mmCIF file of C-alpha atoms in Angstrom:
data_model
loop_
_atom_site.group_PDB
_atom_site.id
_atom_site.type_symbol
_atom_site.label_atom_id
_atom_site.label_comp_id
_atom_site.label_asym_id
_atom_site.label_seq_id
_atom_site.Cartn_x
_atom_site.Cartn_y
_atom_site.Cartn_z
ATOM 1 C CA MET A 21 -8.310 27.737 31.595
ATOM 2 C CA MET A 22 -9.123 24.933 30.709
ATOM 3 C CA THR A 23 -7.433 23.024 27.053
ATOM 4 C CA SER A 24 -9.295 19.820 25.896
ATOM 5 C CA GLU A 25 -7.721 16.399 26.631
ATOM 6 C CA LYS A 26 -5.770 15.445 23.238
ATOM 7 C CA ARG A 27 -7.278 12.707 20.770
ATOM 8 C CA LEU A 28 -5.279 9.227 20.693
ATOM 9 C CA LEU A 29 -4.192 8.150 17.237
ATOM 10 C CA VAL A 30 -2.865 4.769 17.393
ATOM 11 C CA ILE A 31 -1.107 3.624 14.071
ATOM 12 C CA ILE A 32 -0.177 0.075 12.457
ATOM 13 C CA GLY A 33 3.175 -0.503 11.760
ATOM 14 C CA ILE A 34 4.451 2.436 12.438
ATOM 15 C CA THR A 35 7.782 1.469 11.674
ATOM 16 C CA GLY A 36 7.109 0.502 8.264
ATOM 17 C CA ASN A 37 7.390 3.306 4.726
ATOM 18 C CA GLN A 38 3.260 3.615 5.324
ATOM 19 C CA GLY A 39 2.592 3.783 9.864
ATOM 20 C CA GLY A 40 6.383 6.299 9.599
ATOM 21 C CA SER A 41 4.391 8.847 6.918
ATOM 22 C CA VAL A 42 1.169 8.746 9.057
ATOM 23 C CA ALA A 43 3.359 9.683 11.910
ATOM 24 C CA SER A 44 4.811 12.440 10.975
ATOM 25 C CA ARG A 45 1.747 13.992 9.197
ATOM 26 C CA PHE A 46 0.091 13.700 12.445
ATOM 27 C CA LEU A 47 2.998 15.076 14.568
ATOM 28 C CA SER A 48 2.741 18.592 13.247
ATOM 29 C CA ASP A 49 -1.279 18.694 15.184
ATOM 30 C CA PRO A 50 -1.455 19.655 18.849
ATOM 31 C CA SER A 51 -4.194 17.563 19.051
ATOM 32 C CA TYR A 52 -3.442 14.228 18.930
ATOM 33 C CA ARG A 53 -1.709 12.295 20.815
ATOM 34 C CA ILE A 54 0.359 9.034 19.134
ATOM 35 C CA ARG A 55 0.268 5.825 20.332
ATOM 36 C CA GLY A 56 2.740 2.986 17.422
ATOM 37 C CA LEU A 57 2.238 -0.345 17.432
ATOM 38 C CA THR A 58 5.136 -2.599 17.072
ATOM 39 C CA ARG A 59 6.586 -5.892 16.776
ATOM 40 C CA ASN A 60 9.985 -4.914 18.497
ATOM 41 C CA PRO A 61 9.792 -1.974 19.950
ATOM 42 C CA SER A 62 13.603 -1.049 20.958
ATOM 43 C CA SER A 63 14.481 -0.685 17.428
ATOM 44 C CA PRO A 64 16.491 2.312 15.971
ATOM 45 C CA THR A 65 13.284 3.554 14.220
ATOM 46 C CA ALA A 66 10.693 2.930 17.090
ATOM 47 C CA LEU A 67 13.494 4.479 19.750
ATOM 48 C CA ALA A 68 13.797 7.284 17.630
ATOM 49 C CA LEU A 69 9.416 8.032 17.057
ATOM 50 C CA ALA A 70 9.363 7.623 21.122
ATOM 51 C CA SER A 71 12.106 10.475 20.984
ATOM 52 C CA LYS A 72 9.749 12.329 19.186
ATOM 53 C CA GLY A 73 6.722 11.830 22.362
ATOM 54 C CA ILE A 74 5.240 8.922 20.529
ATOM 55 C CA GLU A 75 4.009 6.244 22.608
ATOM 56 C CA ILE A 76 5.101 2.908 21.562
ATOM 57 C CA VAL A 77 3.450 -0.187 22.667
ATOM 58 C CA ALA A 78 4.726 -3.901 21.688
ATOM 59 C CA ALA A 79 1.930 -5.219 19.824
ATOM 60 C CA ASP A 80 1.487 -8.614 18.117
ATOM 61 C CA LEU A 81 -0.850 -9.022 15.086
ATOM 62 C CA ASP A 82 -0.912 -12.222 14.960
ATOM 63 C CA ASP A 83 -2.444 -12.769 19.001
ATOM 64 C CA VAL A 84 -5.412 -10.447 18.986
ATOM 65 C CA SER A 85 -5.163 -10.466 23.180
ATOM 66 C CA THR A 86 -2.364 -7.840 22.311
ATOM 67 C CA LEU A 87 -3.899 -5.654 20.000
ATOM 68 C CA ILE A 88 -7.239 -4.642 22.188
ATOM 69 C CA PRO A 89 -5.193 -2.750 25.207
ATOM 70 C CA ALA A 90 -3.390 -1.324 22.376
ATOM 71 C CA PHE A 91 -6.224 0.405 20.748
ATOM 72 C CA ARG A 92 -8.286 0.779 23.791
ATOM 73 C CA GLY A 93 -9.170 4.634 23.876
ATOM 74 C CA ALA A 94 -8.695 4.943 20.615
ATOM 75 C CA ASN A 95 -10.457 8.044 18.069
ATOM 76 C CA LEU A 96 -8.022 7.291 14.958
ATOM 77 C CA ILE A 97 -6.962 4.316 13.414
ATOM 78 C CA PHE A 98 -4.593 3.464 11.038
ATOM 79 C CA SER A 99 -5.288 0.141 10.037
ATOM 80 C CA VAL A 100 -2.438 -1.558 8.133
ATOM 81 C CA THR A 101 -1.036 -5.377 6.822
ATOM 82 C CA ASN A 102 1.732 -6.267 5.087
ATOM 83 C CA TYR A 103 1.684 -9.501 2.581
ATOM 84 C CA TRP A 104 5.437 -9.352 1.448
ATOM 85 C CA GLU A 105 6.604 -9.826 4.909
ATOM 86 C CA PRO A 106 5.880 -13.360 5.428
ATOM 87 C CA PHE A 107 6.124 -13.858 1.437
ATOM 88 C CA PHE A 108 9.512 -13.235 1.991
ATOM 89 C CA ARG A 109 10.234 -14.767 4.561
ATOM 90 C CA PRO A 110 12.544 -17.694 4.689
ATOM 91 C CA ASP A 111 11.046 -19.784 8.015
ATOM 92 C CA CYS A 112 6.893 -18.824 6.497
ATOM 93 C CA ARG A 113 8.337 -20.449 3.118
ATOM 94 C CA VAL A 114 9.514 -24.101 4.760
ATOM 95 C CA LYS A 115 6.480 -23.620 6.227
ATOM 96 C CA ALA A 116 4.356 -23.325 3.178
ATOM 97 C CA VAL A 117 6.408 -26.395 2.188
ATOM 98 C CA GLU A 118 5.284 -27.698 4.852
ATOM 99 C CA LEU A 119 1.749 -27.078 4.730
ATOM 100 C CA GLY A 120 1.707 -28.222 0.845
ATOM 101 C CA VAL A 121 0.915 -24.739 -0.639
ATOM 102 C CA SER A 122 2.581 -21.719 -2.287
ATOM 103 C CA CYS A 123 3.788 -19.081 -0.517
ATOM 104 C CA ARG A 124 2.194 -16.766 -2.684
ATOM 105 C CA LYS A 125 -1.275 -18.323 -1.129
ATOM 106 C CA TYR A 126 0.351 -19.276 2.845
ATOM 107 C CA ALA A 127 1.449 -15.465 2.268
ATOM 108 C CA TYR A 128 -2.275 -14.478 1.718
ATOM 109 C CA GLU A 129 -3.474 -16.397 4.687
ATOM 110 C CA ALA A 130 -1.591 -14.628 6.895
ATOM 111 C CA GLU A 131 -1.907 -11.559 5.934
ATOM 112 C CA VAL A 132 -6.139 -11.968 5.666
ATOM 113 C CA ARG A 133 -5.730 -13.464 9.707
ATOM 114 C CA GLN A 134 -3.436 -9.847 11.089
ATOM 115 C CA GLY A 135 -6.487 -7.865 8.738
ATOM 116 C CA GLN A 136 -9.091 -9.913 10.600
ATOM 117 C CA ASN A 137 -7.174 -10.279 14.281
ATOM 118 C CA ILE A 138 -7.052 -6.188 13.497
ATOM 119 C CA ALA A 139 -10.607 -5.904 12.613
ATOM 120 C CA ASP A 140 -11.864 -7.980 15.766
ATOM 121 C CA ALA A 141 -10.052 -5.816 17.920
ATOM 122 C CA VAL A 142 -11.012 -2.396 16.437
ATOM 123 C CA ALA A 143 -14.468 -3.749 17.486
ATOM 124 C CA ALA A 144 -14.390 -4.056 20.757
ATOM 125 C CA THR A 145 -13.353 -0.418 21.430
ATOM 126 C CA ILE A 146 -15.783 0.871 18.836
ATOM 127 C CA ASP A 147 -17.234 3.299 21.418
ATOM 128 C CA SER A 148 -14.339 5.468 21.653
ATOM 129 C CA LEU A 149 -13.571 6.205 17.873
ATOM 130 C CA ASP A 150 -14.583 8.694 15.842
ATOM 131 C CA GLU A 151 -17.285 8.848 13.778
ATOM 132 C CA ASN A 152 -14.578 8.531 11.069
ATOM 133 C CA GLY A 153 -12.353 6.647 12.795
ATOM 134 C CA LEU A 154 -10.960 3.524 11.076
ATOM 135 C CA ILE A 155 -8.354 4.828 7.999
ATOM 136 C CA ALA A 156 -8.050 1.720 7.062
ATOM 137 C CA SER A 157 -4.881 0.692 3.828
ATOM 138 C CA THR A 158 -5.843 -1.488 1.239
ATOM 139 C CA LEU A 159 -6.103 -2.544 -2.380
ATOM 140 C CA SER A 160 -8.942 -3.127 -4.934
ATOM 141 C CA HIS A 161 -10.471 -6.420 -4.803
ATOM 142 C CA ALA A 162 -8.809 -8.010 -7.742
ATOM 143 C CA ARG A 163 -11.388 -11.765 -8.133
ATOM 144 C CA ARG A 164 -14.348 -9.492 -7.887
ATOM 145 C CA CYS A 165 -13.502 -6.812 -9.897
ATOM 146 C CA SER A 166 -12.277 -9.361 -12.997
ATOM 147 C CA ARG A 167 -15.448 -11.924 -12.662
ATOM 148 C CA GLY A 168 -12.895 -14.467 -11.633
ATOM 149 C CA ARG A 169 -9.998 -13.862 -14.211
ATOM 150 C CA PHE A 170 -7.348 -13.201 -11.317
ATOM 151 C CA ASP A 171 -8.267 -15.837 -8.577
ATOM 152 C CA GLU A 172 -4.461 -15.518 -7.540
ATOM 153 C CA LEU A 173 -3.308 -11.551 -7.100
ATOM 154 C CA TYR A 174 -3.136 -12.413 -3.412
ATOM 155 C CA HIS A 175 -1.976 -8.786 -2.276
ATOM 156 C CA PHE A 176 -4.836 -7.159 -3.404
ATOM 157 C CA ASP A 177 -7.565 -9.612 -2.016
ATOM 158 C CA ALA A 178 -5.096 -10.092 1.403
ATOM 159 C CA LYS A 179 -6.053 -5.953 2.076
ATOM 160 C CA ALA A 180 -9.800 -6.468 0.591
ATOM 161 C CA ASP A 181 -11.353 -9.382 1.484
ATOM 162 C CA VAL A 182 -10.685 -7.754 4.789
ATOM 163 C CA PHE A 183 -10.623 -4.103 4.500
ATOM 164 C CA PRO A 184 -13.503 -3.908 3.901
ATOM 165 C CA GLY A 185 -14.980 -7.223 3.139
ATOM 166 C CA TYR A 186 -14.925 -8.875 6.500
ATOM 167 C CA VAL A 187 -15.753 -5.586 8.316
ATOM 168 C CA GLU A 188 -18.767 -4.835 6.523
ATOM 169 C CA GLU A 189 -19.897 -8.873 7.010
ATOM 170 C CA LYS A 190 -19.331 -8.909 10.935
ATOM 171 C CA TYR A 191 -19.201 -5.401 12.349
ATOM 172 C CA PRO A 192 -21.536 -3.540 10.160
ATOM 173 C CA ARG A 193 -21.624 -0.800 12.814
ATOM 174 C CA LEU A 194 -17.673 -0.457 12.728
ATOM 175 C CA ALA A 195 -17.807 -0.139 8.762
ATOM 176 C CA LYS A 196 -19.784 2.859 9.174
ATOM 177 C CA LYS A 197 -16.736 4.606 11.072
ATOM 178 C CA MET A 198 -14.456 3.481 8.299
ATOM 179 C CA SER A 199 -12.097 4.939 5.748
ATOM 180 C CA CYS A 200 -10.697 2.749 2.668
ATOM 181 C CA VAL A 201 -7.692 3.870 1.629
ATOM 182 C CA GLN A 202 -6.157 2.020 -1.658
ATOM 183 C CA THR A 203 -2.643 2.861 -2.562
ATOM 184 C CA GLY A 204 -1.198 3.447 -6.021
ATOM 185 C CA PHE A 205 2.134 1.978 -7.495
ATOM 186 C CA PHE A 206 4.151 2.559 -4.559
ATOM 187 C CA MET A 207 6.977 4.651 -6.708
ATOM 188 C CA SER A 208 9.581 3.020 -5.626
ATOM 189 C CA SER A 209 8.862 0.142 -6.612
ATOM 190 C CA TYR A 210 11.894 0.434 -9.012
ATOM 191 C CA ARG A 211 14.007 -0.713 -6.505
ATOM 192 C CA LEU A 212 12.276 -4.418 -6.214
ATOM 193 C CA ALA A 213 12.459 -4.998 -10.338
ATOM 194 C CA PRO A 214 14.968 -3.259 -11.690
ATOM 195 C CA SER A 215 15.586 -5.029 -14.684
ATOM 196 C CA ALA A 216 11.849 -4.868 -15.511
ATOM 197 C CA TYR A 217 11.851 -1.619 -15.326
ATOM 198 C CA PHE A 218 14.848 0.075 -16.623
ATOM 199 C CA ARG A 219 16.997 -2.564 -18.759
ATOM 200 C CA LYS A 220 19.813 -1.131 -20.649
ATOM 201 C CA ILE A 221 20.434 -2.572 -24.150
ATOM 202 C CA GLU A 222 23.044 -2.904 -26.280
ATOM 203 C CA ASP A 223 22.765 0.589 -28.132
ATOM 204 C CA GLY A 224 22.600 2.474 -24.786
ATOM 205 C CA SER A 225 18.899 3.247 -23.844
ATOM 206 C CA PHE A 226 16.759 1.857 -21.534
ATOM 207 C CA LEU A 227 14.246 -0.612 -21.961
ATOM 208 C CA MET A 228 10.678 -1.058 -20.091
ATOM 209 C CA SER A 229 9.415 -4.646 -20.459
ATOM 210 C CA PHE A 230 6.060 -5.563 -18.403
ATOM 211 C CA PRO A 231 3.288 -7.746 -19.667
ATOM 212 C CA CYS A 232 1.034 -4.430 -19.342
ATOM 213 C CA SER A 233 -1.138 -2.143 -21.643
ATOM 214 C CA SER A 234 1.525 1.333 -21.987
ATOM 215 C CA ASP A 235 -1.290 3.024 -22.619
ATOM 216 C CA ALA A 236 -3.052 1.495 -19.491
ATOM 217 C CA PRO A 237 -3.309 4.640 -16.507
ATOM 218 C CA ILE A 238 -1.708 3.843 -13.850
ATOM 219 C CA PRO A 239 -1.326 6.055 -9.956
ATOM 220 C CA HIS A 240 1.946 7.114 -8.600
ATOM 221 C CA LEU A 241 2.575 6.769 -5.269
ATOM 222 C CA ALA A 242 5.197 8.571 -3.315
ATOM 223 C CA VAL A 243 4.603 6.623 -0.411
ATOM 224 C CA ASN A 244 6.941 7.630 2.546
ATOM 225 C CA ALA A 245 5.888 11.103 1.896
ATOM 226 C CA ASP A 246 1.969 11.197 0.696
ATOM 227 C CA VAL A 247 0.428 8.205 2.411
ATOM 228 C CA GLY A 248 0.454 10.789 5.937
ATOM 229 C CA PRO A 249 -1.017 13.611 4.401
ATOM 230 C CA PHE A 250 -3.547 11.801 2.270
ATOM 231 C CA VAL A 251 -4.767 9.688 5.215
ATOM 232 C CA TYR A 252 -4.873 13.456 7.288
ATOM 233 C CA ALA A 253 -7.154 14.390 5.006
ATOM 234 C CA VAL A 254 -9.267 11.792 4.951
ATOM 235 C CA SER A 255 -9.300 12.016 8.858
ATOM 236 C CA LYS A 256 -11.004 14.919 8.412
ATOM 237 C CA LEU A 257 -14.339 14.445 6.110
ATOM 238 C CA PRO A 258 -17.455 11.828 6.596
ATOM 239 C CA PRO A 259 -16.723 8.607 6.939
ATOM 240 C CA GLY A 260 -17.878 5.284 4.587
ATOM 241 C CA LYS A 261 -15.447 6.068 1.066
ATOM 242 C CA HIS A 262 -13.070 4.760 -0.992
ATOM 243 C CA TYR A 263 -10.059 6.533 -1.701
ATOM 244 C CA LEU A 264 -7.839 5.983 -4.188
ATOM 245 C CA ALA A 265 -4.232 7.382 -3.110
ATOM 246 C CA ALA A 266 -1.788 9.432 -5.648
ATOM 247 C CA GLY A 267 0.408 12.246 -6.611
ATOM 248 C CA THR A 268 0.015 11.446 -10.372
ATOM 249 C CA ILE A 269 -1.721 9.097 -12.542
ATOM 250 C CA CYS A 270 -0.683 7.821 -15.895
ATOM 251 C CA ASN A 271 0.295 5.270 -18.205
ATOM 252 C CA TRP A 272 3.860 3.824 -18.945
ATOM 253 C CA ILE A 273 4.721 5.671 -22.030
ATOM 254 C CA GLU A 274 4.341 9.022 -19.697
ATOM 255 C CA TYR A 275 5.888 7.741 -17.494
ATOM 256 C CA LEU A 276 9.104 7.043 -19.236
ATOM 257 C CA GLY A 277 9.370 10.198 -21.178
ATOM 258 C CA ILE A 278 9.122 12.314 -17.895
ATOM 259 C CA TRP A 279 11.925 9.744 -16.441
ATOM 260 C CA SER A 280 14.214 10.007 -19.892
ATOM 261 C CA GLU A 281 13.343 13.762 -19.880
ATOM 262 C CA ILE A 282 15.316 13.876 -16.072
ATOM 263 C CA THR A 283 17.726 11.538 -16.739
ATOM 264 C CA GLY A 284 18.567 11.933 -20.306
ATOM 265 C CA VAL A 285 18.377 8.835 -21.473
ATOM 266 C CA LYS A 286 16.672 7.378 -24.002
ATOM 267 C CA THR A 287 14.249 4.419 -23.309
ATOM 268 C CA SER A 288 10.985 2.856 -25.067
ATOM 269 C CA TYR A 289 8.434 0.181 -23.983
ATOM 270 C CA LYS A 290 8.174 -3.426 -24.576
ATOM 271 C CA GLU A 291 4.972 -4.957 -23.694
ATOM 272 C CA ILE A 292 5.495 -8.647 -22.844
ATOM 273 C CA SER A 293 4.208 -12.385 -21.620
ATOM 274 C CA LEU A 294 3.595 -12.806 -17.607
ATOM 275 C CA GLN A 295 5.929 -16.036 -19.246
ATOM 276 C CA GLU A 296 8.260 -13.319 -19.801
ATOM 277 C CA LEU A 297 8.272 -11.302 -16.573
ATOM 278 C CA ILE A 298 8.811 -14.747 -14.428
ATOM 279 C CA GLU A 299 11.919 -15.421 -16.501
ATOM 280 C CA TYR A 300 13.339 -13.135 -16.161
ATOM 281 C CA THR A 301 12.716 -12.239 -12.402
ATOM 282 C CA THR A 302 15.279 -14.056 -10.435
ATOM 283 C CA ASP A 303 12.343 -15.147 -7.216
ATOM 284 C CA LYS A 304 9.838 -16.803 -9.430
ATOM 285 C CA GLU A 305 6.716 -16.520 -6.532
ATOM 286 C CA PHE A 306 7.312 -12.221 -7.028
ATOM 287 C CA GLY A 307 7.459 -12.101 -10.797
ATOM 288 C CA ARG A 308 4.527 -14.343 -10.867
ATOM 289 C CA GLU A 309 2.497 -12.349 -7.749
ATOM 290 C CA ILE A 310 3.358 -8.511 -9.684
ATOM 291 C CA GLY A 311 3.148 -10.263 -13.235
ATOM 292 C CA ASP A 312 -0.266 -10.658 -11.731
ATOM 293 C CA MET A 313 -0.931 -6.651 -11.302
ATOM 294 C CA TYR A 314 0.755 -5.566 -14.281
ATOM 295 C CA LEU A 315 -2.001 -7.862 -16.331
ATOM 296 C CA TYR A 316 -5.024 -6.350 -14.143
ATOM 297 C CA SER A 317 -3.871 -3.239 -14.289
ATOM 298 C CA SER A 318 -4.220 -3.729 -18.121
ATOM 299 C CA GLU A 319 -7.756 -4.665 -17.664
ATOM 300 C CA PRO A 320 -10.292 -3.813 -15.580
ATOM 301 C CA GLY A 321 -7.347 -1.246 -14.459
ATOM 302 C CA TYR A 322 -5.435 -1.459 -10.864
ATOM 303 C CA ASP A 323 -8.406 0.300 -9.439
ATOM 304 C CA GLY A 324 -10.557 -2.633 -10.601
ATOM 305 C CA GLY A 325 -12.163 -0.019 -12.597
ATOM 306 C CA ASP A 326 -14.083 1.326 -10.172
ATOM 307 C CA LYS A 327 -14.914 5.225 -10.779
ATOM 308 C CA THR A 328 -16.387 6.246 -7.649
ATOM 309 C CA LEU A 329 -12.955 6.323 -5.671
ATOM 310 C CA LEU A 330 -12.575 9.107 -4.570
ATOM 311 C CA LYS A 331 -9.150 10.852 -5.075
ATOM 312 C CA VAL A 332 -6.897 13.479 -4.398
ATOM 313 C CA GLU A 333 -8.828 16.636 -6.532
ATOM 314 C CA ASP A 334 -11.745 15.160 -5.104
ATOM 315 C CA ILE A 335 -10.652 16.047 -1.534
ATOM 316 C CA ARG A 336 -9.865 18.973 -2.839
ATOM 317 C CA LYS A 337 -12.864 20.134 -4.186
ATOM 318 C CA LEU A 338 -14.837 19.481 -0.938
ATOM 319 C CA GLY A 339 -12.853 22.014 1.442
ATOM 320 C CA VAL A 340 -9.874 20.144 2.899
ATOM 321 C CA GLU A 341 -6.020 19.942 1.526
ATOM 322 C CA CYS A 342 -4.032 17.985 0.453
ATOM 323 C CA PRO A 343 -0.817 18.417 -0.429
ATOM 324 C CA MET A 344 0.957 14.867 -2.502
ATOM 325 C CA THR A 345 4.088 14.827 -4.997
ATOM 326 C CA SER A 346 3.903 14.811 -8.217
ATOM 327 C CA LEU A 347 5.881 12.037 -10.427
ATOM 328 C CA GLU A 348 7.910 14.536 -11.438
ATOM 329 C CA GLU A 349 8.992 15.781 -8.369
ATOM 330 C CA TRP A 350 10.011 12.455 -6.734
ATOM 331 C CA MET A 351 11.970 11.206 -9.459
ATOM 332 C CA ARG A 352 13.772 14.365 -9.986
ATOM 333 C CA GLU A 353 14.614 14.037 -6.456
ATOM 334 C CA GLU A 354 15.702 10.134 -6.558
ATOM 335 C CA ASP A 355 19.013 8.790 -7.174
ATOM 336 C CA TRP A 356 19.214 7.496 -10.896
ATOM 337 C CA SER A 357 22.947 6.052 -10.198
ATOM 338 C CA MET A 358 22.286 2.911 -9.806
ATOM 339 C CA VAL A 359 20.104 2.920 -12.952
ATOM 340 C CA LEU A 360 22.529 4.235 -15.072
ATOM 341 C CA ASN A 361 25.152 3.135 -14.480
ATOM 342 C CA GLN A 362 24.150 -0.864 -14.644
#
């Protein structure tokens, strides 16, 4: 009895949070074989993935000639780009100074370039792609959604300018085979700005300080656990849709209420100015970038005010399973000792 050939899933950045989560979910589906792209196939993470039967391929997002053969024959491609890698790299900071641009703008240009390279390479293998053959991790377009108010929220627009912008403009046929998944706030993000999330004050309680309205609804995502299941669910649906991946949507007061119940400590929220957040942040450029994100989350909203985005409940209504981790579930599993013992 003949068996059908396995479908080929290609995952960009397979050693990262999102790519690794997608690999973990699709590994449990025997109808797929997986090819993972990474700059360093000999890294411990890459070798561990290879030991699970994943084909690991060396590829450079800055070199489209390495991507075209890596994508060849793919039925499904998961795309993700990383603004923060060039943002934090010391050599990129030096190059930004040499070019006379901020490290924020430099990282934007680097991410856009890599995203366009991905799109160009995917377009070269479009005939092998499934009807819903490109699933791209992205964010809302801050400049457009805010009508120009936020024209330097670079880690949002670097993604949205390509997925869907560049693809729709240059490759309309590919755009018809693409789904875009906007990711919510990573639940682990507090580790990047702990003093803004949880600062212990004189009375022993903890203060959260953001330039964001306390009642703004924020989507929260357990990135390592849930990107994979969400992308897997989207892959079962028709193409051309836009999604918001989140396990819980709540405001910051509700967030603190959950955290306080779990940790047993008192909390409060203070809305501060962008400049105050920058002063609290060791890396001022990082403070400005995330500060704009919090302001944008107040108005028009983290999702750009787009009410048409499909969420997990919409996917389930279509009859597709999509297990997600709630914020409370994630918080109960997290080790908060470093925060509580500050």
